[in-house]
Coordinates of C-alpha atoms in Angstrom, one line a residue:
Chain V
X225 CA 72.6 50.9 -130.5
X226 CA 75.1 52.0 -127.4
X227 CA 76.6 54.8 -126.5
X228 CA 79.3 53.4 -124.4
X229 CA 77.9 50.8 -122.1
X230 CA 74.4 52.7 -122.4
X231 CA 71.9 51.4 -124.7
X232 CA 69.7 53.7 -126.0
X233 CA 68.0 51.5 -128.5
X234 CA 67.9 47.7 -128.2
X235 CA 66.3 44.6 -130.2
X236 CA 64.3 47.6 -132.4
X237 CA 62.5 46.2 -135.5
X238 CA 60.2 47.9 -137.9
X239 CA 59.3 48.6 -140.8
X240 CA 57.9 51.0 -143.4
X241 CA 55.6 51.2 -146.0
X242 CA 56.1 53.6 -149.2
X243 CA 54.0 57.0 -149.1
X244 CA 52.6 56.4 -145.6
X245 CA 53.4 58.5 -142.1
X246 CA 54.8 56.2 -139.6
X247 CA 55.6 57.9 -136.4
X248 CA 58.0 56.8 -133.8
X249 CA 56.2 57.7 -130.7
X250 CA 57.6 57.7 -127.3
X251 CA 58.9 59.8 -124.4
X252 CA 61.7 62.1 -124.2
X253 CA 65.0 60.0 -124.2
X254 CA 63.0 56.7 -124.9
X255 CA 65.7 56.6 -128.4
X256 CA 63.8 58.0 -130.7
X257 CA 66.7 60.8 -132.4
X258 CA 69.0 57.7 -132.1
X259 CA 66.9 55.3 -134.5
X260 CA 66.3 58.3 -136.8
X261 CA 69.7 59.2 -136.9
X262 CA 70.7 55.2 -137.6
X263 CA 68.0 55.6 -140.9
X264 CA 70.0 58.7 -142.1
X265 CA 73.5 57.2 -141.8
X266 CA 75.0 59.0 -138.7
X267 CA 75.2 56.0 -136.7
X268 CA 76.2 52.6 -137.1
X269 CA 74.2 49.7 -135.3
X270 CA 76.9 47.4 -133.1
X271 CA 74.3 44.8 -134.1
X272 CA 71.1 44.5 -136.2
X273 CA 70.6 45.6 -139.6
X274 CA 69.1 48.8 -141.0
X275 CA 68.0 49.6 -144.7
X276 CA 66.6 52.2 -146.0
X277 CA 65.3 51.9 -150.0
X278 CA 67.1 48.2 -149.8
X279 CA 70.2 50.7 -148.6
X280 CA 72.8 50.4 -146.3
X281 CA 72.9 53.9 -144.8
X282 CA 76.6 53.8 -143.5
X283 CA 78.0 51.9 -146.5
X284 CA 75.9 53.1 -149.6
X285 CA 75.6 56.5 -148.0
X286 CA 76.4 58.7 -150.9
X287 CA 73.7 56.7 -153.0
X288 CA 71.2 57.3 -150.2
X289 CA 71.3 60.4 -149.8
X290 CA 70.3 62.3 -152.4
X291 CA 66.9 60.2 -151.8
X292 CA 66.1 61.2 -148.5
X293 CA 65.3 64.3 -146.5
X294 CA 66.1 64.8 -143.1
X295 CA 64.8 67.5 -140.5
X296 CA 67.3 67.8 -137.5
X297 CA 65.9 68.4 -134.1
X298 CA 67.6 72.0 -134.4
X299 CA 70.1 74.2 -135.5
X300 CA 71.6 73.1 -139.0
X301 CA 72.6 76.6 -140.1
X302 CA 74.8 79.6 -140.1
X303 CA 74.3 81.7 -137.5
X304 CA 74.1 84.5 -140.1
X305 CA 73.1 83.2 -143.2
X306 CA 69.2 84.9 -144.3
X307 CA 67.0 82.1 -144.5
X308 CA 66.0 82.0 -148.4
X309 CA 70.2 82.1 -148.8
X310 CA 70.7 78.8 -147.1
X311 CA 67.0 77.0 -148.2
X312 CA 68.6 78.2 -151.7
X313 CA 72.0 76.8 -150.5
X314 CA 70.9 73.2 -150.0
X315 CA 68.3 73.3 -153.2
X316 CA 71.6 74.1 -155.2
X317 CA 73.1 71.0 -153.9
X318 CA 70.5 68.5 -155.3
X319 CA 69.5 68.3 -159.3
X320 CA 66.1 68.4 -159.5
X321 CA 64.8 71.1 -156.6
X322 CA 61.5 72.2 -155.6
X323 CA 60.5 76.2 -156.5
X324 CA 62.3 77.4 -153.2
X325 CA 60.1 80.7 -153.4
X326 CA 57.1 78.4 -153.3
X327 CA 58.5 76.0 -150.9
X328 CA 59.0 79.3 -148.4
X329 CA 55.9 80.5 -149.3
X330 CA 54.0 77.2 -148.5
X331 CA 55.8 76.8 -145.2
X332 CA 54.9 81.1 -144.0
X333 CA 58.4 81.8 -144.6
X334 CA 57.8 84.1 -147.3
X335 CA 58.3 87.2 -144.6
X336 CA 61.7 86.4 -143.1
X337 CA 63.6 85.5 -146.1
X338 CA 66.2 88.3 -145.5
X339 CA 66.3 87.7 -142.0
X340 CA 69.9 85.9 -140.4
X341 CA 68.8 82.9 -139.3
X342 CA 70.1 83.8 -135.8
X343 CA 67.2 86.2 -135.6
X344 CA 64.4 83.6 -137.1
X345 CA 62.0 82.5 -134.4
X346 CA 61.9 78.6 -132.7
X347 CA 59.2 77.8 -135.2
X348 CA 61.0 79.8 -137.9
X349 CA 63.5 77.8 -137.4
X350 CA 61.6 74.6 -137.6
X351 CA 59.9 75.4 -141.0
X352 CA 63.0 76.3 -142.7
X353 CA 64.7 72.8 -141.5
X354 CA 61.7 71.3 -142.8
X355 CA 62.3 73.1 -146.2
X356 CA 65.8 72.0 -146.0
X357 CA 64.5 68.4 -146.0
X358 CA 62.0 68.7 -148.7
X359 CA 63.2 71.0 -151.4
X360 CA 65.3 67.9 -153.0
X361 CA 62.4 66.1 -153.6
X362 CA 62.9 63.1 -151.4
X363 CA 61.6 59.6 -152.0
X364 CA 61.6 59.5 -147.7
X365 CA 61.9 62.4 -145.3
X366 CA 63.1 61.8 -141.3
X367 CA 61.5 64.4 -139.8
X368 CA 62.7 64.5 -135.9
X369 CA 60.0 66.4 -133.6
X370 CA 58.5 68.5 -136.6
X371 CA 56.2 70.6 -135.0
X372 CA 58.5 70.7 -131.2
X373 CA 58.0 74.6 -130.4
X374 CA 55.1 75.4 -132.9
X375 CA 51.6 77.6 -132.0
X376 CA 48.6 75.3 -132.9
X377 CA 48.1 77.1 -136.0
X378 CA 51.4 76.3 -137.2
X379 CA 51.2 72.6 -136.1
X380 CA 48.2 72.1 -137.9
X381 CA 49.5 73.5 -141.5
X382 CA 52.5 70.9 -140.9
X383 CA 50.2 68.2 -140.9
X384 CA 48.1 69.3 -144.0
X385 CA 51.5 69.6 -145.3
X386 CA 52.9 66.3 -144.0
X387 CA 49.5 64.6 -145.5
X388 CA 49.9 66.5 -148.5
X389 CA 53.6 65.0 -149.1
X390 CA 52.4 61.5 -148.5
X391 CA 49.4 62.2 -151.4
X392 CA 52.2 62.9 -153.8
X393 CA 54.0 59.5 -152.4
X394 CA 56.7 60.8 -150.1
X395 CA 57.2 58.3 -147.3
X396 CA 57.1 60.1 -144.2
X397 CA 58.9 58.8 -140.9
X398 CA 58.9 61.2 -138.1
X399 CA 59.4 61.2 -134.4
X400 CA 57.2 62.7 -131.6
X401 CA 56.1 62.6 -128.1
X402 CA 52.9 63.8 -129.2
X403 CA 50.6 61.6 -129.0
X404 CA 47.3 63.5 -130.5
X405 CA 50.3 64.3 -133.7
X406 CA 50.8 60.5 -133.8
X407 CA 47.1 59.8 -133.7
X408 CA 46.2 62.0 -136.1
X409 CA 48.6 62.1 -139.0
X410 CA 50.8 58.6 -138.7
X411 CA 49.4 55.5 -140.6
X412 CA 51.3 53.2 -138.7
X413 CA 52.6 53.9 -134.8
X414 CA 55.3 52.7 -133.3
X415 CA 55.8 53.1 -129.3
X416 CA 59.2 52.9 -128.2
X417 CA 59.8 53.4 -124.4
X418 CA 63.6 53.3 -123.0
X419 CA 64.9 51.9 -126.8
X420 CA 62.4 49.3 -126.8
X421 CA 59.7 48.5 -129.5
X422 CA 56.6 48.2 -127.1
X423 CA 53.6 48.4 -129.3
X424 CA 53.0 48.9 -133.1
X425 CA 49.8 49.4 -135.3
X426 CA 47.4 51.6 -136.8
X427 CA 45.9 54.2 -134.7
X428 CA 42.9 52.6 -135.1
X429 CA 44.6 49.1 -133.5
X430 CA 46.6 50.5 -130.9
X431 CA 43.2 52.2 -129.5
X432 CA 40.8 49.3 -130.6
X433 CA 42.2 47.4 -127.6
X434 CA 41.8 43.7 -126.9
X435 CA 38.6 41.5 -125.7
X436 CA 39.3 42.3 -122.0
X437 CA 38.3 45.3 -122.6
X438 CA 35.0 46.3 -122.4
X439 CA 34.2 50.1 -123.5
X440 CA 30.6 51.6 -122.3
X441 CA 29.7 54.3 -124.1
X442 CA 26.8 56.2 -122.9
X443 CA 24.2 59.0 -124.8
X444 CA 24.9 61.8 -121.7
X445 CA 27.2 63.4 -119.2
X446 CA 27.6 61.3 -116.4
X447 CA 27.0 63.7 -113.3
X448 CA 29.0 62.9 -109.9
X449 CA 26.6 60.6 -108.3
X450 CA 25.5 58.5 -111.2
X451 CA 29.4 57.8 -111.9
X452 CA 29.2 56.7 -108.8
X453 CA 26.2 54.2 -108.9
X454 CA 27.3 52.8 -112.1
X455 CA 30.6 52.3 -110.4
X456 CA 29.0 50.5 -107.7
X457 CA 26.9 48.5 -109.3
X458 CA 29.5 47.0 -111.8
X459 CA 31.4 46.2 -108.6
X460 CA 28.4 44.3 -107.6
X461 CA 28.0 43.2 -111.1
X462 CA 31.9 41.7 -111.3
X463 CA 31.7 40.2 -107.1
X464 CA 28.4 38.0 -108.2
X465 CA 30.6 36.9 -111.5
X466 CA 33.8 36.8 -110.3
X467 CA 35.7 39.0 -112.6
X468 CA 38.2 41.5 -111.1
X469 CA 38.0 44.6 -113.3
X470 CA 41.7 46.1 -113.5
X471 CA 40.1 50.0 -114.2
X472 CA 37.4 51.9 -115.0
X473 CA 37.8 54.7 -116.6
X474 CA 35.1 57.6 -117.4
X475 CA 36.2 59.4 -121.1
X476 CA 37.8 57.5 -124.2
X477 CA 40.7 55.7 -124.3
X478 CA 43.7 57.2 -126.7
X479 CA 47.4 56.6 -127.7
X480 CA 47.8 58.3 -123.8
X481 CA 46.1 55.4 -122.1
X482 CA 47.6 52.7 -124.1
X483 CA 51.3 54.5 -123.6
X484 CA 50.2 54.6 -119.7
X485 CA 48.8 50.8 -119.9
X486 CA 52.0 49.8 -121.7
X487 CA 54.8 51.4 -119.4
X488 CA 52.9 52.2 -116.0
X489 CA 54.0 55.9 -116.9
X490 CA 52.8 59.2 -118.3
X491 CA 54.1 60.2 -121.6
X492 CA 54.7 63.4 -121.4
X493 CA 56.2 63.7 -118.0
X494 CA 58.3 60.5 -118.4
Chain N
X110 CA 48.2 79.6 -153.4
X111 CA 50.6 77.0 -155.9
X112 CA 49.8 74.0 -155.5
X113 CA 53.5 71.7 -155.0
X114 CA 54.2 68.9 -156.4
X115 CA 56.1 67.0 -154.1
X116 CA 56.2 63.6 -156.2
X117 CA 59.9 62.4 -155.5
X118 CA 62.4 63.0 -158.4
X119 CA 65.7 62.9 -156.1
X120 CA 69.1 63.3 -157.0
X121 CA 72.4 65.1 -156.6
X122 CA 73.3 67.9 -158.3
X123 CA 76.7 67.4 -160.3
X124 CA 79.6 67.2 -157.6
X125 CA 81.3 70.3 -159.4
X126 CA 78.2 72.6 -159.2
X127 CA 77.9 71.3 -155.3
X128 CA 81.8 72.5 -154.4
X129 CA 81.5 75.7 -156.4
X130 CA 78.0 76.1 -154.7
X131 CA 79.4 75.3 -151.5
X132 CA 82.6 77.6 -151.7
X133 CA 80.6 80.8 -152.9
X134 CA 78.7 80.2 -150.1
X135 CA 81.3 80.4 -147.6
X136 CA 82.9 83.0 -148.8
X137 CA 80.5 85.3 -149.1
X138 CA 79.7 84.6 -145.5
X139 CA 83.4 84.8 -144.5
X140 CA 83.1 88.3 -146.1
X141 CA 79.9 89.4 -144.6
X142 CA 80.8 88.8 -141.5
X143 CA 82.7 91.9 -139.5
X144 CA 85.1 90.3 -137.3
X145 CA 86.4 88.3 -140.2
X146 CA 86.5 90.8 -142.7
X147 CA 88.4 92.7 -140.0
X148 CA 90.9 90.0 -139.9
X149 CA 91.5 89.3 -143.7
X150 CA 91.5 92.8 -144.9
X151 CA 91.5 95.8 -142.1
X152 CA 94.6 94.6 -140.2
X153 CA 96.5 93.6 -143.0
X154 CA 95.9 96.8 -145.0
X155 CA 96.5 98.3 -141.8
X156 CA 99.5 96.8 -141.0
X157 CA 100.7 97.5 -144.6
X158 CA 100.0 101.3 -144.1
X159 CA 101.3 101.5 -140.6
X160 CA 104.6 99.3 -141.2
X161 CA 105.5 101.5 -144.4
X162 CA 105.1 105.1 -142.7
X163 CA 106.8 104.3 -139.7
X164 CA 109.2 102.8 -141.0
X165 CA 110.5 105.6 -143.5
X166 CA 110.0 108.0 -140.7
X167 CA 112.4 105.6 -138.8
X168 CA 114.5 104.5 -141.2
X169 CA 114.1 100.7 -140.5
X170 CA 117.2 98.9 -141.8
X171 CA 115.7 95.2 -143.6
X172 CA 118.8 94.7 -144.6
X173 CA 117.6 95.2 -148.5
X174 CA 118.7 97.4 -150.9
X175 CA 115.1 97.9 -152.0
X176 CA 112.0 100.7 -150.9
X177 CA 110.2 99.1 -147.8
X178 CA 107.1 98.9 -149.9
X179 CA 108.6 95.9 -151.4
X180 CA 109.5 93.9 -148.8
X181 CA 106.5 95.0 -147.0
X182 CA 103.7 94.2 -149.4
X183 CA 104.7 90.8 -149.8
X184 CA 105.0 90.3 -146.4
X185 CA 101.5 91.3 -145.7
X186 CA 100.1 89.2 -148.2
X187 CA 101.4 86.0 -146.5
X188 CA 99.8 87.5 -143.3
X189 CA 96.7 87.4 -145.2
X190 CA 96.6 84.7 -146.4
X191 CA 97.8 83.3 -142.6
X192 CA 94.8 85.2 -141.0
X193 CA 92.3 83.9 -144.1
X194 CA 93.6 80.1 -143.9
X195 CA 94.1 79.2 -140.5
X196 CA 92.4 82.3 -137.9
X197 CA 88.8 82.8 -139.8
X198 CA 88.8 78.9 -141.2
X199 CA 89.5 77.3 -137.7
X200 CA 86.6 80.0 -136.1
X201 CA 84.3 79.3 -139.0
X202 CA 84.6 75.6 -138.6
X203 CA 84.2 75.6 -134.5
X204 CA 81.0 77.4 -135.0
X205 CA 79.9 75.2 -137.6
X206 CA 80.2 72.2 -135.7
X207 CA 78.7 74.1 -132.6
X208 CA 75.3 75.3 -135.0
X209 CA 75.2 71.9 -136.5
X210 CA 75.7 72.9 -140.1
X211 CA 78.1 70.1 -140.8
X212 CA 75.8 67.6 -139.4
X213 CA 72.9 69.2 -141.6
X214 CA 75.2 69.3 -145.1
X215 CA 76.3 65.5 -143.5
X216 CA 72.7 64.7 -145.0
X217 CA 72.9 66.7 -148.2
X218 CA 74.1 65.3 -151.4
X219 CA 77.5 67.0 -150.4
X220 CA 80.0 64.3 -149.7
X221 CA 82.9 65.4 -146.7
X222 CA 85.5 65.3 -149.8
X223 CA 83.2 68.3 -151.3
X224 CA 82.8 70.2 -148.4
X225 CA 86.6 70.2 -148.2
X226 CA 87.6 70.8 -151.5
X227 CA 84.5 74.2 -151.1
X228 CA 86.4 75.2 -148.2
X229 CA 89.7 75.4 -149.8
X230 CA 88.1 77.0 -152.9
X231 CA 86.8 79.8 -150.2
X232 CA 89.8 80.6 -148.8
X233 CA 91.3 80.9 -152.0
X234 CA 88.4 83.1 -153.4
X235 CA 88.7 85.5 -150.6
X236 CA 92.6 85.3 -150.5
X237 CA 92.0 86.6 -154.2
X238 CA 90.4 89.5 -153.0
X239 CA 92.5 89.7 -149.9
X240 CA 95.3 90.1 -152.7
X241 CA 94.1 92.3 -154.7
X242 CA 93.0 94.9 -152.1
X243 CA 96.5 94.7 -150.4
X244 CA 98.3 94.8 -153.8
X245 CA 96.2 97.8 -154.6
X246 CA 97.1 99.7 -151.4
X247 CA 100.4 98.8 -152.1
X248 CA 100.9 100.1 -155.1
X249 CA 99.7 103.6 -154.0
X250 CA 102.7 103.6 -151.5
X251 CA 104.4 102.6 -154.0
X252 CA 105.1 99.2 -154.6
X253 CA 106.9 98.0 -157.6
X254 CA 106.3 94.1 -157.7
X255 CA 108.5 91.8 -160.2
X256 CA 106.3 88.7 -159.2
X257 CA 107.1 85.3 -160.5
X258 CA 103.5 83.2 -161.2
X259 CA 105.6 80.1 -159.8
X260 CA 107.1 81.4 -156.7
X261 CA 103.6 83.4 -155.5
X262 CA 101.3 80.7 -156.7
X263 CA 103.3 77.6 -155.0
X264 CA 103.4 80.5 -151.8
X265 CA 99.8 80.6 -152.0
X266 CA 98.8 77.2 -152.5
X267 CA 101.3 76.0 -149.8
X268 CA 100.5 78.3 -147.1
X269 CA 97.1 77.3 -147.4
X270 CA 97.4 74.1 -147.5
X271 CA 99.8 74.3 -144.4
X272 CA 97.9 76.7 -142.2
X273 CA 94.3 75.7 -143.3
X274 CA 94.8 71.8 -142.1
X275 CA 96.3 73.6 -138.9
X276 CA 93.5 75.4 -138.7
X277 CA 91.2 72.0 -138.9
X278 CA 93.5 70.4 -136.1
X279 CA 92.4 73.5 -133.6
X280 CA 88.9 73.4 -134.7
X281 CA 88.7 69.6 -134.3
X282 CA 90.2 69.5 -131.0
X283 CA 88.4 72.2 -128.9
X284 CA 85.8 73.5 -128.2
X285 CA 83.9 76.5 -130.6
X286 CA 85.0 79.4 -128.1
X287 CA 88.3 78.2 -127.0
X288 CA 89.1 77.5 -131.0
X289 CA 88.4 81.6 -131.2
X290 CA 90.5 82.2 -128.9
X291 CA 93.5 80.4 -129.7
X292 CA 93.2 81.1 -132.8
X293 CA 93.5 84.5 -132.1
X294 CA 96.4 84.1 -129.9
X295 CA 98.2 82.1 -132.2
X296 CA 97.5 84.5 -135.4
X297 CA 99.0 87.7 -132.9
X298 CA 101.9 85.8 -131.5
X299 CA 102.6 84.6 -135.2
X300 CA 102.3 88.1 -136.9
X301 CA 104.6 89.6 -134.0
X302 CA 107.5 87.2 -133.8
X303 CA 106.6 84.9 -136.4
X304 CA 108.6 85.9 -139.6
X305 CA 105.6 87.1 -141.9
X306 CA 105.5 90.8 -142.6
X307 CA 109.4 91.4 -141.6
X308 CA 111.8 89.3 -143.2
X309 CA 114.0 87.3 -141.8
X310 CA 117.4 89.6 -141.6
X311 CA 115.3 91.7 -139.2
X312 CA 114.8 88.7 -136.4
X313 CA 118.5 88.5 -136.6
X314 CA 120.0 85.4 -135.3
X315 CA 116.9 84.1 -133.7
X316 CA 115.9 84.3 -137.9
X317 CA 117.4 80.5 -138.1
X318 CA 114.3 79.8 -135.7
X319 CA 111.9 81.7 -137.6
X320 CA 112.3 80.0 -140.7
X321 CA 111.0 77.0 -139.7
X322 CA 107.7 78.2 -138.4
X323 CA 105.3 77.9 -141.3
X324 CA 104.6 81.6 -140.4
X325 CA 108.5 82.5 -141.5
X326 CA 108.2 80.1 -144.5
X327 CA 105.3 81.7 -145.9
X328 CA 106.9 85.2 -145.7
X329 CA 110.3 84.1 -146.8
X330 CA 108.1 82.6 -150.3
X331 CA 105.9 85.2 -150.8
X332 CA 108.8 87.6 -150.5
X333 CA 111.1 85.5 -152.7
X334 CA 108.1 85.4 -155.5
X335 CA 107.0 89.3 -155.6
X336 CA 110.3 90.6 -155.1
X337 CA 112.7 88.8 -157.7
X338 CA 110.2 86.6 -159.5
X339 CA 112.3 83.7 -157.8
X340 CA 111.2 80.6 -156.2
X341 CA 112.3 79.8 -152.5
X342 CA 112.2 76.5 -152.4
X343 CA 113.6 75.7 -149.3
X344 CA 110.8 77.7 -148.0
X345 CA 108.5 75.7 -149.8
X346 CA 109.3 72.3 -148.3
X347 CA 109.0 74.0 -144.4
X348 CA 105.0 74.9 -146.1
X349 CA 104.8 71.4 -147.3
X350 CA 106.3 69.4 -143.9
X351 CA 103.7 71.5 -142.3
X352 CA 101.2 70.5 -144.6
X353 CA 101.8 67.2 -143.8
X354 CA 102.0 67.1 -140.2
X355 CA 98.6 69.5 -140.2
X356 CA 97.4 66.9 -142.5
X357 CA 98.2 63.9 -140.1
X358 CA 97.0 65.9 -137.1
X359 CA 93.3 66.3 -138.7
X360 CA 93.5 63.1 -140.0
X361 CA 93.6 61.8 -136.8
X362 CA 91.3 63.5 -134.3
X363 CA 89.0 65.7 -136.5
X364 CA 85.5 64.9 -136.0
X365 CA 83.0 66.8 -137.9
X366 CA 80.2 66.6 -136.2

């Protein structure tokens, strides 16, 4: 996929299982909108192939998509439509909606129904795209950076929610560059750093790690100076066997360390 | 709390149900809105008010045998429907593209052809009430319209179809603030010199020019239809060349997104 002579996702290939949560997890710009938006239909690959429910998503659109729900990264509304207008808007639309007073009421937007969506807050916002995506009752939903702007109370009723969809077997793809929201709600992971597939698995696989690794795990807090004895004693330990050790490192290893292992680089900075 | 049942059962509503769904929506935000509403039924009514008293107190000569009412009412109909099909459609549709609600109903059930075809059923909801407001204010001056269904209804349809794909070409090609702005600009310039609420005797010989603008077309039908039932077809064929070209124009470089 290029944009001009840029390419912003190259050589990607995945795929997805019914009524799981994948996640597309990589850093900001790393192409993760662009091979969402290649799913839903907005873009064409110059190469490749994508499906979606054995679909082509350019040229079976119209058969597509009335299946699937998709959550833009923002805006999607009248500046001053009220929100339970336009949430009833796009439920009119499809044939078989969702209760759209339920759907509002599930997602807290129960209290700024009358409100012009100008006026909603960030996360307002959010929820309501994310009740645009689900009240046609969608086989898959593309959710781009769900919770992107949310307090941690709201964060954590998308995931019960996001769980709660893939229970009732909606497939859920979504994007983040969170990777504790990857770690804890996705199935399958798949880490994609400057439009490149670089790692994919469960959770569970990504953070397993390989048989170079070796992971101590000890029955205390480590104070200062005993870090540092155990440090210098597995330096002795690995001179008198020859084995170069590449890192220690004091604290578990998660989806962080294996996107700073993979790409030398902190996720969230870049 | 209700437990939801999110188990798939997809599927698009009938397309029918979508457009009307569609169009009622954009109307009634066309008509909520204050600065639109100004546009499609304070000036014109204004206008219509203004243009009548002055001019008895004046004694404009429009060339006409007939009360001013008559040739004015008409005339501020096609403005209306100007102002409704090209000035508030081109804003609305720059600010659409800007918010991202075409790219949102882009992934609805809503094909483009839809969205269209609601559009064009919203302009002509709210030229319906545009009409009927105007007409009403009219009569109380005093209008006595002999309209023809043909004539106003081909007037209508035309006009819109002219200035609303005109409308599309702005909106396509610039930017959401400069598409207010000309569009604006190009509704004043059009309901100063641009043949719609006077008739054509008044712009004397420069009237041959008029004419040809879709703004002087529209006025010159609309007149022809309300005044004597008749159906200017000449008038017509300017509305439907403009059509075209509008048409071709969006055709070409509209992007929706």
């Amino acid at each position: 996929m290029r944009y001009g002579d840029k390419v912003a996702v190259d050589g990607l290939s995945l795929v997805v299982e019914r009524a799981t949560i994948t996640a597309v997890l990589g850093p900001n710009g790393a192409g993760k909108t662009t091979t969402l938006e290649t799913c839903e239909g907005y873009r064409r690959p110059q190469t490749g192939a994508v499906r979606v429910l054995g679909l082509d998503p350019v040229r079976d659109r119209r058969e597509l998509l009335p299946r699937i729900g998709v959550m833009l990264q923002g805006g999607g509304a009248w500046s001053g439509v009220r929100a339970m207008e336009m949430l009833d808007h796009v439920a009119r639309l499809h044939a078989h909606p969702l209760d759209t007073g339920e759907l509002a009421e599930r997602l807290g937007l129960g209290e700024c129904g009358k409100t012009p969506y100008r006026r909603l807050s960030g996360g307002q916002q959010q929820r309501l795209g994310l009740a645009m995506a689900l009240v046609g009752r969608p086989e898959i939903v593309f959710v781009d950076e769900p919770t992107a702007g949310m307090d941690p109370q709201a964060r954590r009723t998308t995931w019960e929610l996001l769980r709660e969809l893939r229970e009732d077997g909606v497939t859920v793809v979504l994007t983040t560059h969170y990777l504790d929201e990857a770690e804890q709600l996705a199935d399958q992971v798949h880490i994609i750093d400057r439009g490149r597939l670089i790692a994919s698995g469960t959770p569970e696989e990504l953070t397993r790690g390989s048989s170079a690794t070796v992971r101590l795990v000890v029955d205390q807090e480590l104070p200062g100076a005993t870090e540092a004895a155990l440090r210098a004693a597995i330096d002795r330990w690995s001179a008198d066997h020859h084995i170069g050790v590449r890192s220690i490192s004091f604290g578990s290893r998660t989806l962080e360390d294996v996107f700073l292992e993979l790409t030398g680089r902190d996720i969230e900075h870049g | 709390m209700a437990d939801l049942d999110f188990t798939p059962r997809p599927g698009a509503a009938p397309l029918r149900s979508q457009v009307l769904a569609q169009a009622r929506m954009e109307a009634r935000l066309m008509l909520r809105n204050g600065e639109q509403l100004l546009l499609a039924v304070v000036i014109p009514v204004l206008v219509l008010v203004g243009g009548v008293t002055a001019g008895e107190h004046l004694t404009l000569d429009l060339h006409t045998s007939r009360p001013l009412v008559d040739t004015f009412t008409p005339g501020v109909i096609a403005l209306a429907v100007m102002s409704t099909s090209f000035t508030s459609l081109a804003i609305a549709t720059g600010f659409e593209r800007r918010y991202g609600v075409i790219k949102r109903l882009g992934s609805s059930p809503l094909p483009r052809s839809g969205l269209l075809a609601g559009k064009v059923l919203a302009l002509l909801m709210v030229q319906l009430v545009q009409i009927i407001v105007i007409g009403g204010v009219g009569q109380l001056l005093g209008w006595t319209p002999e309209p023809g269904v043909l004539g106003v209804g081909l007037a209508v349809l035309l006009g819109t179809a002219a200035f609303a794909s005109l409308g599309l070409f702005v909106a396509g090609v610039l930017r959401a603030e400069a598409t207010l702005a000309a569009a604006n600009l190009i509704y004043l310039l059009l309901m100063a010199g641009g043949g719609v609420v006077l008739p054509l005797a008044a712009y004397g010989a420069f009237g041959d020019v008029v004419r040809w603008l879709p703004s002087g077309a529209l006025g010159e039908a609309m007149r022809t239809g309300f005044i004597d039932g008749g159906v200017a077809w000449r008038d017509l064929g300017v509305l439907l060349i403009w059509a075209v070209l509008g048409t071709t124009l969006t055709a070409r470089t509209f992007k929706w997104e």
